[in-house]
Amino acid sequence: MDSKAIIIAIVVLAVVALIIGIILSVAEKLFRVEVDEKEVAVRAELPGSNCGGCGFAGCDALAAAIAKGEAPVTACPVGGLPVAEKIAAIMGQEVGEMERKVAYVKCDGYCENRTSDYNYFGIDSCVYASKMPGSSPYACKYGCLGFGSCVKVCDHNAIRIIDKKAVVDESLCIACGKCLKVCPHNLIELIPADSKYRVQCSSQARGKDVKNACTSGCIGCSLCKRNCPSDAIIFENNIAKIDYSKCTQCGLCAEKCPVKIIKLYNN
């Protein structure tokens, strides 16, 4: 190969390299994704459990929302106050008062309280049992099925089954929300950990039907609502619900409840 051919090859390679460089430079500018440094920093502080307890699809979505100001710095229930303080520092905000929440099973249907329609011998899964006739082998079609689907998804062993009903150990609960998603009867909700009075029923049935199915159920009389001085009792689908943002923990609702389904709660 003579020197002329070598020079031509070098020139061609240089031109090709230059063209590729120009194309890559243009592509980089056209397709550049702007990175929010605050979002990256916030995501680094989140625990990465992707539980959805914050109400977002996962930690990435929550980090984006916090960085945009669409979610509070205290939104992660798993991280709690330590994580909230770190995120607040990144966002240049104050944490303020952070309310601890816990999972609560809105049912008092232990074995001695409820009646059965039939015996279930299938897979030990609330999801499977809820697909049986009537959505439950028990007379109450809204109560806890007691097969432990919530227990199986709890990573902190905060839920156990006692007398065929799920019970939360609030000292272990981190309010991740996994149990809420798996319960087919939507019995579990996150409530303030310091809430003293709680409605221990989720039945939407009429009063007479409630009494026939369970000796410990809300009959929808609304006496609690009518006697609440702070308008903290809401009635939806024949069942009482406490608005804890208004509740003063006076206990008058529990006192007036004729079936004593609103109780002073001791975990």
Tab-separated table of C-alpha atoms in Angstrom, residues 80-191:
chain	number	residue	atom	x	y	z
A	80	GLY	CA	-41.108	8.252	58.919
A	81	LEU	CA	-39.633	11.306	60.615
A	82	PRO	CA	-35.917	10.548	59.925
A	83	VAL	CA	-36.487	10.426	56.154
A	84	ALA	CA	-38.863	13.394	56.263
A	85	GLU	CA	-36.194	15.515	57.953
A	86	LYS	CA	-33.603	14.663	55.271
A	87	ILE	CA	-36.041	15.394	52.451
A	88	ALA	CA	-37.097	18.652	54.101
A	89	ALA	CA	-33.459	19.746	54.178
A	90	ILE	CA	-33.147	19.021	50.448
A	91	MET	CA	-36.315	20.972	49.685
A	92	GLY	CA	-35.453	23.824	52.029
A	93	GLN	CA	-38.569	23.283	54.110
A	94	GLU	CA	-39.528	22.603	57.687
A	95	VAL	CA	-40.886	19.164	58.537
A	96	GLY	CA	-43.439	20.459	60.992
A	97	GLU	CA	-45.551	18.059	63.006
A	98	MET	CA	-45.696	14.595	61.480
A	99	GLU	CA	-48.654	12.390	62.336
A	100	ARG	CA	-47.860	8.696	62.683
A	101	LYS	CA	-50.400	6.398	61.105
A	102	VAL	CA	-51.134	2.704	61.517
A	103	ALA	CA	-53.231	0.121	59.734
A	104	TYR	CA	-56.574	-0.648	61.336
A	105	VAL	CA	-58.954	-3.542	60.590
A	106	LYS	CA	-62.525	-2.218	60.681
A	107	CYS	CA	-64.162	-5.388	61.935
A	108	ASP	CA	-64.975	-6.898	65.323
A	109	GLY	CA	-66.185	-10.190	63.869
A	110	TYR	CA	-64.353	-12.690	66.016
A	111	CYS	CA	-65.595	-16.294	65.984
A	112	GLU	CA	-67.955	-15.803	68.915
A	113	ASN	CA	-69.595	-12.749	67.324
A	114	ARG	CA	-70.606	-13.950	63.879
A	115	THR	CA	-72.519	-16.762	62.236
A	116	SER	CA	-71.580	-18.857	59.202
A	117	ASP	CA	-73.531	-19.679	56.060
A	118	TYR	CA	-71.321	-22.618	55.092
A	119	ASN	CA	-67.933	-24.199	55.736
A	120	TYR	CA	-65.076	-23.177	53.474
A	121	PHE	CA	-62.432	-25.830	52.746
A	122	GLY	CA	-60.507	-24.101	49.972
A	123	ILE	CA	-57.121	-22.377	49.820
A	124	ASP	CA	-56.218	-20.302	52.877
A	125	SER	CA	-56.551	-17.028	51.037
A	126	CYS	CA	-58.996	-14.192	51.580
A	127	VAL	CA	-58.876	-13.463	47.858
A	128	TYR	CA	-59.979	-17.014	46.973
A	129	ALA	CA	-62.586	-17.126	49.745
A	130	SER	CA	-64.085	-13.831	48.568
A	131	LYS	CA	-64.828	-15.432	45.191
A	132	MET	CA	-67.047	-18.074	46.778
A	133	PRO	CA	-70.866	-17.717	46.842
A	134	GLY	CA	-71.849	-14.523	48.624
A	135	SER	CA	-68.180	-13.356	48.745
A	136	SER	CA	-67.813	-14.935	52.200
A	137	PRO	CA	-68.631	-18.154	54.074
A	138	TYR	CA	-69.907	-15.980	56.920
A	139	ALA	CA	-73.359	-14.427	57.194
A	140	CYS	CA	-71.762	-10.978	57.175
A	141	LYS	CA	-70.523	-10.377	53.636
A	142	TYR	CA	-68.423	-7.360	54.601
A	143	GLY	CA	-66.316	-8.647	57.481
A	144	CYS	CA	-62.836	-10.087	57.861
A	145	LEU	CA	-62.454	-13.474	56.192
A	146	GLY	CA	-59.579	-14.409	58.481
A	147	PHE	CA	-57.437	-16.392	56.026
A	148	GLY	CA	-54.422	-14.139	56.390
A	149	SER	CA	-53.789	-12.592	52.990
A	150	CYS	CA	-52.817	-9.405	54.818
A	151	VAL	CA	-50.490	-11.368	57.100
A	152	LYS	CA	-48.621	-12.814	54.124
A	153	VAL	CA	-47.837	-9.418	52.565
A	154	CYS	CA	-46.778	-7.680	55.772
A	155	ASP	CA	-42.978	-7.459	55.793
A	156	HIS	CA	-42.825	-6.436	59.448
A	157	ASN	CA	-44.959	-9.188	61.012
A	158	ALA	CA	-47.373	-6.535	62.241
A	159	ILE	CA	-50.539	-8.547	61.520
A	160	ARG	CA	-51.702	-11.811	63.024
A	161	ILE	CA	-54.931	-13.807	62.885
A	162	ILE	CA	-56.771	-14.203	66.193
A	163	ASP	CA	-60.043	-16.158	66.270
A	164	LYS	CA	-60.417	-15.870	62.490
A	165	LYS	CA	-59.880	-12.087	62.445
A	166	ALA	CA	-56.874	-9.999	61.441
A	167	VAL	CA	-55.377	-7.905	64.240
A	168	VAL	CA	-52.652	-5.278	63.807
A	169	ASP	CA	-49.757	-4.930	66.230
A	170	GLU	CA	-49.398	-1.165	65.987
A	171	SER	CA	-45.966	-1.163	67.607
A	172	LEU	CA	-44.652	-2.976	64.514
A	173	CYS	CA	-46.794	-1.334	61.832
A	174	ILE	CA	-45.036	1.184	59.553
A	175	ALA	CA	-48.164	2.102	57.565
A	176	CYS	CA	-46.745	0.855	54.257
A	177	GLY	CA	-50.241	0.131	52.951
A	178	LYS	CA	-49.596	-3.335	51.502
A	179	CYS	CA	-52.323	-4.905	53.627
A	180	LEU	CA	-54.846	-2.349	52.373
A	181	LYS	CA	-54.305	-3.415	48.779
A	182	VAL	CA	-54.652	-7.162	49.354
A	183	CYS	CA	-57.825	-7.143	51.496
A	184	PRO	CA	-60.711	-8.086	49.157
A	185	HIS	CA	-63.325	-6.524	51.458
A	186	ASN	CA	-61.385	-3.248	51.840
A	187	LEU	CA	-61.505	-3.549	55.610
A	188	ILE	CA	-58.140	-2.025	56.381
A	189	GLU	CA	-57.379	1.680	56.416
A	190	LEU	CA	-54.613	3.932	57.704
A	191	ILE	CA	-55.634	6.034	60.690
